CSV table of C-alpha atoms in Angstrom, one decimal:
chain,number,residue,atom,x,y,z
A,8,UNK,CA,71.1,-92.8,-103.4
A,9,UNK,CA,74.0,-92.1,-105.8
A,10,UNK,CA,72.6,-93.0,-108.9
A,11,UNK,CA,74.0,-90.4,-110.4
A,12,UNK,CA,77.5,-92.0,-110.2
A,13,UNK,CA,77.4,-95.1,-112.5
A,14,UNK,CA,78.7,-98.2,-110.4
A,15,UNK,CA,79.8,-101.2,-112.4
A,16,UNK,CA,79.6,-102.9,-108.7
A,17,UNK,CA,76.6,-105.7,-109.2
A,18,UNK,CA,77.2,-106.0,-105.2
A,19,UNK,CA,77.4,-102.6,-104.4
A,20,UNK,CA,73.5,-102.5,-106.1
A,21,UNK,CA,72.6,-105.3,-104.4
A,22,UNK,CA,73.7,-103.9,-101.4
A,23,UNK,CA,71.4,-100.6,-102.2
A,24,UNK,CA,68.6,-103.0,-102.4
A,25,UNK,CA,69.0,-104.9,-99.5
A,26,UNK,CA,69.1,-101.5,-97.4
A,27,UNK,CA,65.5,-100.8,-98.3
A,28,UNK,CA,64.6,-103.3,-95.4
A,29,UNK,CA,64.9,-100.1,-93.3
A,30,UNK,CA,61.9,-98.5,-95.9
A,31,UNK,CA,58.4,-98.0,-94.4
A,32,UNK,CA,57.1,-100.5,-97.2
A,33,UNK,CA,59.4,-103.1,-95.5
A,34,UNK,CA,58.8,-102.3,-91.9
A,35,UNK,CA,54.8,-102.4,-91.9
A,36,UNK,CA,55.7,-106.0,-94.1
A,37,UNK,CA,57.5,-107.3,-90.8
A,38,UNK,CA,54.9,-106.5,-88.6
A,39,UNK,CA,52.7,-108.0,-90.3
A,40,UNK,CA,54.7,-111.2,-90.6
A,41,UNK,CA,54.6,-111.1,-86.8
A,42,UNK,CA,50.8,-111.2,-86.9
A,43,UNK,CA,51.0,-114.0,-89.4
A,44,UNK,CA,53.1,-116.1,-86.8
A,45,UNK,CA,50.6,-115.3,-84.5
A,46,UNK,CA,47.5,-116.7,-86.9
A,47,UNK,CA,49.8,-119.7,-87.8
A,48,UNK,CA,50.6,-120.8,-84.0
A,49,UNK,CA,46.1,-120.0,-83.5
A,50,UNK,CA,45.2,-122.4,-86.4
A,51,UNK,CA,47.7,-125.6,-85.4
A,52,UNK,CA,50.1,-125.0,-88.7
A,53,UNK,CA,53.7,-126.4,-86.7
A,54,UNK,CA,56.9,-124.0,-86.6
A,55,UNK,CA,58.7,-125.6,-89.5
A,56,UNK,CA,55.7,-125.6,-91.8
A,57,UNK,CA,54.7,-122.1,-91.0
A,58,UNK,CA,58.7,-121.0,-91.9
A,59,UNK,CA,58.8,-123.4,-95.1
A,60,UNK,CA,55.9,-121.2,-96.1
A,61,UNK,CA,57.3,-117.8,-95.8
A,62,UNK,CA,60.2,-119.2,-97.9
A,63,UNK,CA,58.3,-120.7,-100.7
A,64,UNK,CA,55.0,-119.2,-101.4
A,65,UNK,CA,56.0,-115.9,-99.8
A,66,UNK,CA,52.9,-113.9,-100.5
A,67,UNK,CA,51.0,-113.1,-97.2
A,68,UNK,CA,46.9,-113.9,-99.1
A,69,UNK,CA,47.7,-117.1,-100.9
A,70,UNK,CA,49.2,-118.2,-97.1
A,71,UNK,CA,46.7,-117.1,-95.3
A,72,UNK,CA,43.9,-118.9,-97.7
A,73,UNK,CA,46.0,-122.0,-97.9
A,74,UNK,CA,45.8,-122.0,-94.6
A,75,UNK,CA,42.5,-121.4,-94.1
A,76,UNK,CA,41.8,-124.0,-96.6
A,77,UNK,CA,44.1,-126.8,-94.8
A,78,UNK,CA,42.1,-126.1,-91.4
A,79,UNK,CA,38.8,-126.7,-92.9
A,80,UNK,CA,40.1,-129.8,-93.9
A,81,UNK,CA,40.0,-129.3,-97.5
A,82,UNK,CA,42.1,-131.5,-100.0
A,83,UNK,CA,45.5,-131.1,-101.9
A,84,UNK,CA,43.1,-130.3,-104.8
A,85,UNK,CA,41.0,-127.9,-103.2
A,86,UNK,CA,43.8,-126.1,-101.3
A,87,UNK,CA,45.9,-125.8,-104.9
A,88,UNK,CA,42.8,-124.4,-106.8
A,89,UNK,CA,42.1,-121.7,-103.8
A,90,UNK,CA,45.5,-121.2,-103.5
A,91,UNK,CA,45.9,-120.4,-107.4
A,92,UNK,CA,43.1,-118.3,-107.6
A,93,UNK,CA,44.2,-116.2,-105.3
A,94,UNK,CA,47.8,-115.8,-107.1
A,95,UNK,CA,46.6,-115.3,-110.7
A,96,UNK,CA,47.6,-111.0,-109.8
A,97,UNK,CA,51.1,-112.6,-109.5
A,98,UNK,CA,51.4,-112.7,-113.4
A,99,UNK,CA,50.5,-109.0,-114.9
A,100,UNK,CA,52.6,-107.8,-111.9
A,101,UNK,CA,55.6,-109.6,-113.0
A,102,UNK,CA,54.5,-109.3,-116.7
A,103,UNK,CA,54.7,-105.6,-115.5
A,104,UNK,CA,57.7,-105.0,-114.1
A,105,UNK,CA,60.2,-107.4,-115.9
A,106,UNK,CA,60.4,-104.8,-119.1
A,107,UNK,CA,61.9,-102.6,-117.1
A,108,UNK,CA,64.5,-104.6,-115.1
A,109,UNK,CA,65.6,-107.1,-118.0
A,110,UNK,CA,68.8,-106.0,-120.7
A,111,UNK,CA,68.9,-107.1,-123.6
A,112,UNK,CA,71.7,-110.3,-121.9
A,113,UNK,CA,69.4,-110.5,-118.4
A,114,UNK,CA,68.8,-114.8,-118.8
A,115,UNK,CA,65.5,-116.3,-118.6
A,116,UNK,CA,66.3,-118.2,-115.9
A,117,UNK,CA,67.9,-115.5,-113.8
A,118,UNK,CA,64.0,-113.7,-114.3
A,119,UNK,CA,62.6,-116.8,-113.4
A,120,UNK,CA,64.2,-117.4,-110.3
A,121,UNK,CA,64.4,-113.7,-109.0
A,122,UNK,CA,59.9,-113.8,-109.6
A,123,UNK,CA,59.8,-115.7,-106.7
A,124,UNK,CA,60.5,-112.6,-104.7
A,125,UNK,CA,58.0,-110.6,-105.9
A,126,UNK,CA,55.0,-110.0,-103.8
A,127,UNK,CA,52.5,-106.7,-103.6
A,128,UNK,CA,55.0,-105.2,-101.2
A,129,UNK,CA,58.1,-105.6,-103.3
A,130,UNK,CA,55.9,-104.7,-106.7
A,131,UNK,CA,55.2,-101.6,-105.1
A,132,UNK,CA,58.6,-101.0,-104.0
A,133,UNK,CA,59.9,-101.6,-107.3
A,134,UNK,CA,58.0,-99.5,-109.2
A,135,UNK,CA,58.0,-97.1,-106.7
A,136,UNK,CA,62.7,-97.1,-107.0
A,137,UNK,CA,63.4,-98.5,-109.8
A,138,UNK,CA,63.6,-95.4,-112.5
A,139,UNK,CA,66.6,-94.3,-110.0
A,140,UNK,CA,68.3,-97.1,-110.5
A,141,UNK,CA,70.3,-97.3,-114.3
A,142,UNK,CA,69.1,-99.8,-115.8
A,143,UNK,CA,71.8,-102.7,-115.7
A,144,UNK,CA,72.3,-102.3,-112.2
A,145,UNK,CA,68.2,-102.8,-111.8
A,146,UNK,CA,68.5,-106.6,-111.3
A,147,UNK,CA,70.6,-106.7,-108.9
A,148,UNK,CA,69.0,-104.5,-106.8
A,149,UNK,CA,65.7,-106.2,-107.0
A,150,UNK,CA,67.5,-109.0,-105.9
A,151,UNK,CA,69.1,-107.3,-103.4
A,152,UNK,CA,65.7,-106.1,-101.8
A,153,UNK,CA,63.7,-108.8,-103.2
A,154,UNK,CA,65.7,-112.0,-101.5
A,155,UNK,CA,66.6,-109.8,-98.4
A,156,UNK,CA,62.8,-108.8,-97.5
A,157,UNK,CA,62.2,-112.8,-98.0
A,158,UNK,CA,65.1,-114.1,-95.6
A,159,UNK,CA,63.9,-111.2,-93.1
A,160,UNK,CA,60.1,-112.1,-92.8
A,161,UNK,CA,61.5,-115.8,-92.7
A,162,UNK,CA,63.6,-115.7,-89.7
A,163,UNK,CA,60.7,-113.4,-88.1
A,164,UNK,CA,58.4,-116.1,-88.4
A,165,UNK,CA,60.8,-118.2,-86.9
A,166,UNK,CA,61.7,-116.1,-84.0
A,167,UNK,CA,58.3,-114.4,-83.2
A,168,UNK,CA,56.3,-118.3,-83.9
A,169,UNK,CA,55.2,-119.1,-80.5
A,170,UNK,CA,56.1,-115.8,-78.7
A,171,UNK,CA,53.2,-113.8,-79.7
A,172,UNK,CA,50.3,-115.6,-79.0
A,173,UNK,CA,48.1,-113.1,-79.8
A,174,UNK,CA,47.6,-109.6,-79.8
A,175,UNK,CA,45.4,-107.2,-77.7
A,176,UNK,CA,42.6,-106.8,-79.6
A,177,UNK,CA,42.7,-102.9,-80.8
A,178,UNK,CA,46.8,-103.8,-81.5
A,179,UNK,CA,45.9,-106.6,-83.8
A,180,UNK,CA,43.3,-104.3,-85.7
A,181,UNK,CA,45.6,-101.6,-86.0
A,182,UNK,CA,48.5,-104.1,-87.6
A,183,UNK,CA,45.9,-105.6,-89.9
A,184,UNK,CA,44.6,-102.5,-90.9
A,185,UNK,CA,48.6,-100.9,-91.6
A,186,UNK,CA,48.9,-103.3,-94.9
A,187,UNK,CA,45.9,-102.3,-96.9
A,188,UNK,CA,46.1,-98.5,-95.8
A,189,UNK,CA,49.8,-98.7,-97.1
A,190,UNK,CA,49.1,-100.4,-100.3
A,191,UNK,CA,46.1,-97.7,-100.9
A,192,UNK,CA,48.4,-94.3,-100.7
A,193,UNK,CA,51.8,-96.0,-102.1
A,194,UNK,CA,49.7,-97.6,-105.1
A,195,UNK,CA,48.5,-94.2,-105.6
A,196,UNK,CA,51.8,-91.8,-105.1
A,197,UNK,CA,53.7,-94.6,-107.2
A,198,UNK,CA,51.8,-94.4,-110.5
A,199,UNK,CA,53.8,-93.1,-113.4
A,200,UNK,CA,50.6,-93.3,-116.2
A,201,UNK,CA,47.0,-92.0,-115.8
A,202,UNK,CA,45.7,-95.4,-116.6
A,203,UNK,CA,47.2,-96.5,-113.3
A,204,UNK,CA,45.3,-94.3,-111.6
A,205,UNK,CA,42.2,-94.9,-113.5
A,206,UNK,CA,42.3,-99.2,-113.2
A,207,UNK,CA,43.1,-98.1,-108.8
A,208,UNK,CA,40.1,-96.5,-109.0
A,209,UNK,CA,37.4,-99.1,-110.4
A,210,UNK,CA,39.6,-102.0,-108.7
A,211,UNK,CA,38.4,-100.5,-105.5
A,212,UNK,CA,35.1,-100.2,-106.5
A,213,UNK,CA,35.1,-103.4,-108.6
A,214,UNK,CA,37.0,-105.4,-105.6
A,215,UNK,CA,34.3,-105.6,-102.7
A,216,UNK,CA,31.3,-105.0,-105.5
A,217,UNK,CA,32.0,-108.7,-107.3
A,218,UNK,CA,32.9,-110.2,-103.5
A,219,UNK,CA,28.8,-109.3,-102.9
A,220,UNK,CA,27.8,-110.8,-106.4
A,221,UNK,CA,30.3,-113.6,-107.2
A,222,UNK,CA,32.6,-114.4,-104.3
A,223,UNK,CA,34.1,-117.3,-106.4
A,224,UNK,CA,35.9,-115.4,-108.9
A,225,UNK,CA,35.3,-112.1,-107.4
A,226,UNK,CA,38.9,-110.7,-107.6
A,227,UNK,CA,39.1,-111.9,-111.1
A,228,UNK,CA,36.3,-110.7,-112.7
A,229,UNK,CA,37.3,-107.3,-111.0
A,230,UNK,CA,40.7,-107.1,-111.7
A,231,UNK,CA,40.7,-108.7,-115.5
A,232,UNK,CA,37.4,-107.1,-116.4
A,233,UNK,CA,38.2,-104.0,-114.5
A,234,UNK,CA,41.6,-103.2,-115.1
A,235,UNK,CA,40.4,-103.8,-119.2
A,236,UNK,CA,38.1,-100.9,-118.3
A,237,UNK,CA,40.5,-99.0,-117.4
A,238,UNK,CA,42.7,-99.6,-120.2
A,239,UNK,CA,39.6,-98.8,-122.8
A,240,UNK,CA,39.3,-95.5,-120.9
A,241,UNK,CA,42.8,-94.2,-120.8
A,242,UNK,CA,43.1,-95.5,-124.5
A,243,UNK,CA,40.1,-93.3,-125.4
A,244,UNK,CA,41.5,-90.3,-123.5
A,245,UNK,CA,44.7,-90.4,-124.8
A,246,UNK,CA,43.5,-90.9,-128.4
A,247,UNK,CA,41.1,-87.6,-127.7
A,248,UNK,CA,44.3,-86.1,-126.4
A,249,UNK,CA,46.7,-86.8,-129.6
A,250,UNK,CA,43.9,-85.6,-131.7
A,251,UNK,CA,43.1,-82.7,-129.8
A,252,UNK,CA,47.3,-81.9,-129.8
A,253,UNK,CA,47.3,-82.2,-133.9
A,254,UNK,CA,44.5,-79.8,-134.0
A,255,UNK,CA,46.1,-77.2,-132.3
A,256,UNK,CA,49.5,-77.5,-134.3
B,23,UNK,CA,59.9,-140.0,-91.9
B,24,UNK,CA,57.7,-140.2,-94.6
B,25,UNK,CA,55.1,-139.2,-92.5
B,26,UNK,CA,57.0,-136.2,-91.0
B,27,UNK,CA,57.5,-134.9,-94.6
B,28,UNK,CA,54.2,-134.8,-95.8
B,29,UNK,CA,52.5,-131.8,-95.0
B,30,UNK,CA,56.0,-130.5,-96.4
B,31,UNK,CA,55.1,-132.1,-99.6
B,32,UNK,CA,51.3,-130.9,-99.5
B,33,UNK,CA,52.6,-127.3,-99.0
B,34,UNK,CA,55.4,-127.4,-101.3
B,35,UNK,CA,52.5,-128.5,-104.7
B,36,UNK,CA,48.9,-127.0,-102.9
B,37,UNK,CA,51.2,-123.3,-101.9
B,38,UNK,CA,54.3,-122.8,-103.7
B,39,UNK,CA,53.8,-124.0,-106.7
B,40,UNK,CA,50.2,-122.8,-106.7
B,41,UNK,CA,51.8,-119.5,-106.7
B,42,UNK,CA,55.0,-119.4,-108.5
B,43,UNK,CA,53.3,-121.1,-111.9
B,44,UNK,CA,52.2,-117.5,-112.3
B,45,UNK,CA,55.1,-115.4,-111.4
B,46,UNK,CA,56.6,-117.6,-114.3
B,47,UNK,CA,54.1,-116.9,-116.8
B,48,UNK,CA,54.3,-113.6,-116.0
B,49,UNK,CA,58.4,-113.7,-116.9
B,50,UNK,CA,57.7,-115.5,-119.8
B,51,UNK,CA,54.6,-112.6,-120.9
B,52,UNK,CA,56.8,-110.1,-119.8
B,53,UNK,CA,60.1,-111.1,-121.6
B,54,UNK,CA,57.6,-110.4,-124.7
B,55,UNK,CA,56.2,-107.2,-123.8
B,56,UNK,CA,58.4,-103.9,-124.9
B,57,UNK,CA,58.3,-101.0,-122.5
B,58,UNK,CA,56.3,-98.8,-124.6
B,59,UNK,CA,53.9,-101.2,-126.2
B,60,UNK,CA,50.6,-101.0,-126.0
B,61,UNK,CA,50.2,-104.3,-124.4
B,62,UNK,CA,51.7,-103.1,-121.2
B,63,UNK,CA,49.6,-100.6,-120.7
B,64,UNK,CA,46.4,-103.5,-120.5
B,65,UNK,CA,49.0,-105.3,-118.3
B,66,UNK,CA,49.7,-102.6,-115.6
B,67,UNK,CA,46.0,-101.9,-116.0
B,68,UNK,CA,45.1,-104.9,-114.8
B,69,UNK,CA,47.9,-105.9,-112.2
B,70,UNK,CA,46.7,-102.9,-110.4
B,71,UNK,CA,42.9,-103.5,-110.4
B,72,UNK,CA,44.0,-106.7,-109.0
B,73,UNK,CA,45.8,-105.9,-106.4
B,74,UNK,CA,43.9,-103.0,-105.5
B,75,UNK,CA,40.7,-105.4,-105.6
B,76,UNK,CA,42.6,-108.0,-103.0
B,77,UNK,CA,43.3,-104.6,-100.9
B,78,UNK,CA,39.5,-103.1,-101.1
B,79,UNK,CA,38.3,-106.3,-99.7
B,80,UNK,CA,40.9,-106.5,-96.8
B,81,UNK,CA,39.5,-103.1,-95.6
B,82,UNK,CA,35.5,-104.2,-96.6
B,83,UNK,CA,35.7,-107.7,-95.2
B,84,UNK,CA,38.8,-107.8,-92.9
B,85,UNK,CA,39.3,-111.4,-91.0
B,86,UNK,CA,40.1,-111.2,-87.5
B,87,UNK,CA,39.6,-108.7,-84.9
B,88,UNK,CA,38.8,-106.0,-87.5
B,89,UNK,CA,35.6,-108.3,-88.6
B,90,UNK,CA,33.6,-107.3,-85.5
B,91,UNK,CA,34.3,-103.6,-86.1
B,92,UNK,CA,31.9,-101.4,-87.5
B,93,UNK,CA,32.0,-101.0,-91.9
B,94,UNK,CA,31.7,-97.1,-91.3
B,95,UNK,CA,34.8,-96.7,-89.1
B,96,UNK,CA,37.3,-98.6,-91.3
B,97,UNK,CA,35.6,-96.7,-94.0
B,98,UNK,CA,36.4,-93.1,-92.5
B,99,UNK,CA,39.9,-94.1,-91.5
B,100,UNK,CA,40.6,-95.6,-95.2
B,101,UNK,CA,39.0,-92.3,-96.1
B,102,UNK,CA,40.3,-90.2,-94.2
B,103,UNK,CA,43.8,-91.5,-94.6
B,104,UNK,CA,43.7,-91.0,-98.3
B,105,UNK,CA,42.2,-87.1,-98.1
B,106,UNK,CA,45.5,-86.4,-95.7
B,107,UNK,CA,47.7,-88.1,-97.7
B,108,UNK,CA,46.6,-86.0,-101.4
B,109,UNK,CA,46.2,-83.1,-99.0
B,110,UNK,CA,49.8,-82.9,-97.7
B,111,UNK,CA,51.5,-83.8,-101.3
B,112,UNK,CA,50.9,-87.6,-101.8
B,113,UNK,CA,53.3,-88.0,-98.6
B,114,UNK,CA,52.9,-91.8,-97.9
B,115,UNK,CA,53.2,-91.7,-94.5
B,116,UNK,CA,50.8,-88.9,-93.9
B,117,UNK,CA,48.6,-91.0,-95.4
B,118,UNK,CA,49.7,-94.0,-93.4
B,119,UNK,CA,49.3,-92.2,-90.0
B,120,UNK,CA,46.3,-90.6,-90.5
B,121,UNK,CA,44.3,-93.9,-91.3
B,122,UNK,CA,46.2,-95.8,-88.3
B,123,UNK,CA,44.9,-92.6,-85.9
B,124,UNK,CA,41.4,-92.4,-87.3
B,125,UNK,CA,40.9,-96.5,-86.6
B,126,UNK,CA,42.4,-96.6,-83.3
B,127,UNK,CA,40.4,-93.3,-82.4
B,128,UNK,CA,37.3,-94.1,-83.6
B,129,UNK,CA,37.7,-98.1,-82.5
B,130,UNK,CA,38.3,-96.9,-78.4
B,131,UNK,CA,35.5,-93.9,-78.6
B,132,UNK,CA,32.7,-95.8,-80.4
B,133,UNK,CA,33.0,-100.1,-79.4
């Protein structure tokens, strides 16, 4: 990547972006999205409907619970209040990241409409590319890989709906498995501050403990009261370190 | 053609805009939020026991084929997968590998 050359080239950015489809991230996304046309075709959701989801709610849980939730033959209410659930992580990781993508002239609306793209996959990408990237060329490269990894998983959906019924059974487990595995050593590698590290470790723990206790709320409770633990921790140990740095000076 | 459009229309309010309400609060929290405030160290705190939460669970309670499958053995590929990975540098897909071998593996020798 020549970041060290400063392009004034929006497209030539976006272009940078865009060629991160070819990144592992991006690759175990697709085959997953094969596997999702897969589930779609098994549980009666139609071509077109299983597309016009990959374009507009793009993230792979909330799909998977709406449709789980339109199958059981649950209402528009019901579905929208699983559905939302499920998405409240989409606002601290856009909270998250959009301090360090936005200039001071980036528009509201320009934020607003590039969100849509984000998703655990692109998240991690992001923070995982975006310090080498300067920082007024950053937009456009999210949206370069944001709106490319979209369009992508789209027309895979479309494509592979229909001509992958399903999966040998070992095959299927390993492509399942690929996501989470990824997300637990990129999560981990990506973190730039302790207290990263510190809210991965009690959102593991947290995660499947509150799912046995209160499978409702479950991910809530562990990632709002969790990831507060985390911060209460790092905030101690970094106050212990200051102090412990104007002792020794 | 009213009728055609309608599970359009149910997916369109129950799906996207189930989800994208809170990609746009998060702009609007974010827009406020300076890059070295204290405040976004709560928020990355908690967007990544979130999402590390949601992944946890996929591996503890997977749907699908991997439901059937033994708690232990996606347990010690996880596991295992994440020792290799620190191990050999934080590579990712060391990491990535390792897990994928240690499923497969233990999935054919122990059904």
């Amino acid at each position: 990547m020549s970041s060290d050359r400063i392009s004034s080239s929006g497209l030539g950015w976006f272009l940078t972006g865009a060629r991160g489809i070819f990144s592992l991230p991006a690759l175990i996304l697709m085959t997953s999205f094969v596997g999702f046309s897969a589930f779609a075709l098994e549980s009666g959701i139609s071509r077109g409907e299983a597309v016009f989801m990959t374009l507009s709610i793009w993230a792979l849980p909330a799909k998977m619970i709406l449709i789980g939730s339109m199958t059981s033959g649950a209402g528009l209410a019901a579905c929208f209040i699983a559905v939302t659930l499920s998405s409240v992580r989409m606002m601290p990781m856009v909270a998250s990241i959009v301090p360090e993508m936005r200039t001071q002239r980036t528009p509201v609306w320009l934020l607003l409409f590039l969100s849509h793209f984000v998703a655990i996959t692109a998240w991690v990408f992001t923070n995982n590319t975006i310090h080498h990237v300067p920082r007024e060329a950053r937009i456009a490269y999210f949206a370069g890989f944001g709106i490319t990894l979209t369009l992508v998983n789209t027309v895979i959906v479309a494509v592979c709906y229909g001509l992958v019924a399903a999966f040998p059974p070992l095959v299927a487990g390993v492509l399942f498995f690929l996501t989470p595995v990824y997300f637990v050593v990129s999560i981990w590698a990506t973190a730039r501050h302790a207290v990263v590290r510190i809210a991965f470790v009690i959102g593991v723990v947290a995660g499947p403990l509150f799912a046995m206790i209160e499978p409702e709320f479950d991910v809530l409770y562990a990632g709002v009261g969790g990831g507060t633990l985390a911060y209460l921790i790092d905030r101690a140990l970094r106050k212990r370190a200051l102090a412990a740095k104007e002792k020794a000076s | 053609m009213i009728a055609e459009l309608k599970p359009y229309l149910f997916i369109a309010l129950a799906g996207w805009i189930a989800t994208d309400i809170w990609r746009w609060l998060g702009v609007l929290a974010g827009n406020r939020l300076r890059e070295d405030s204290e405040a976004l160290y709560w928020v990355r705190a908690v967007a990544t026991a979130l999402v590390m939460a949601v992944t946890a669970k996929l591996i503890v309670f997977p749907t699908g084929t991997l439901a059937a499958s033994p708690l232990w053995i996606r347990l010690t590929a996880a596991g295992g997968g994440f020792a290799a990975f620190l191990l050999a540098g934080q590579r990712i897909p060391v990491g990535v590998i390792t897990a994928i071998l240690l499923l497969a593996g233990l999935l054919v020798l122990m059904p």
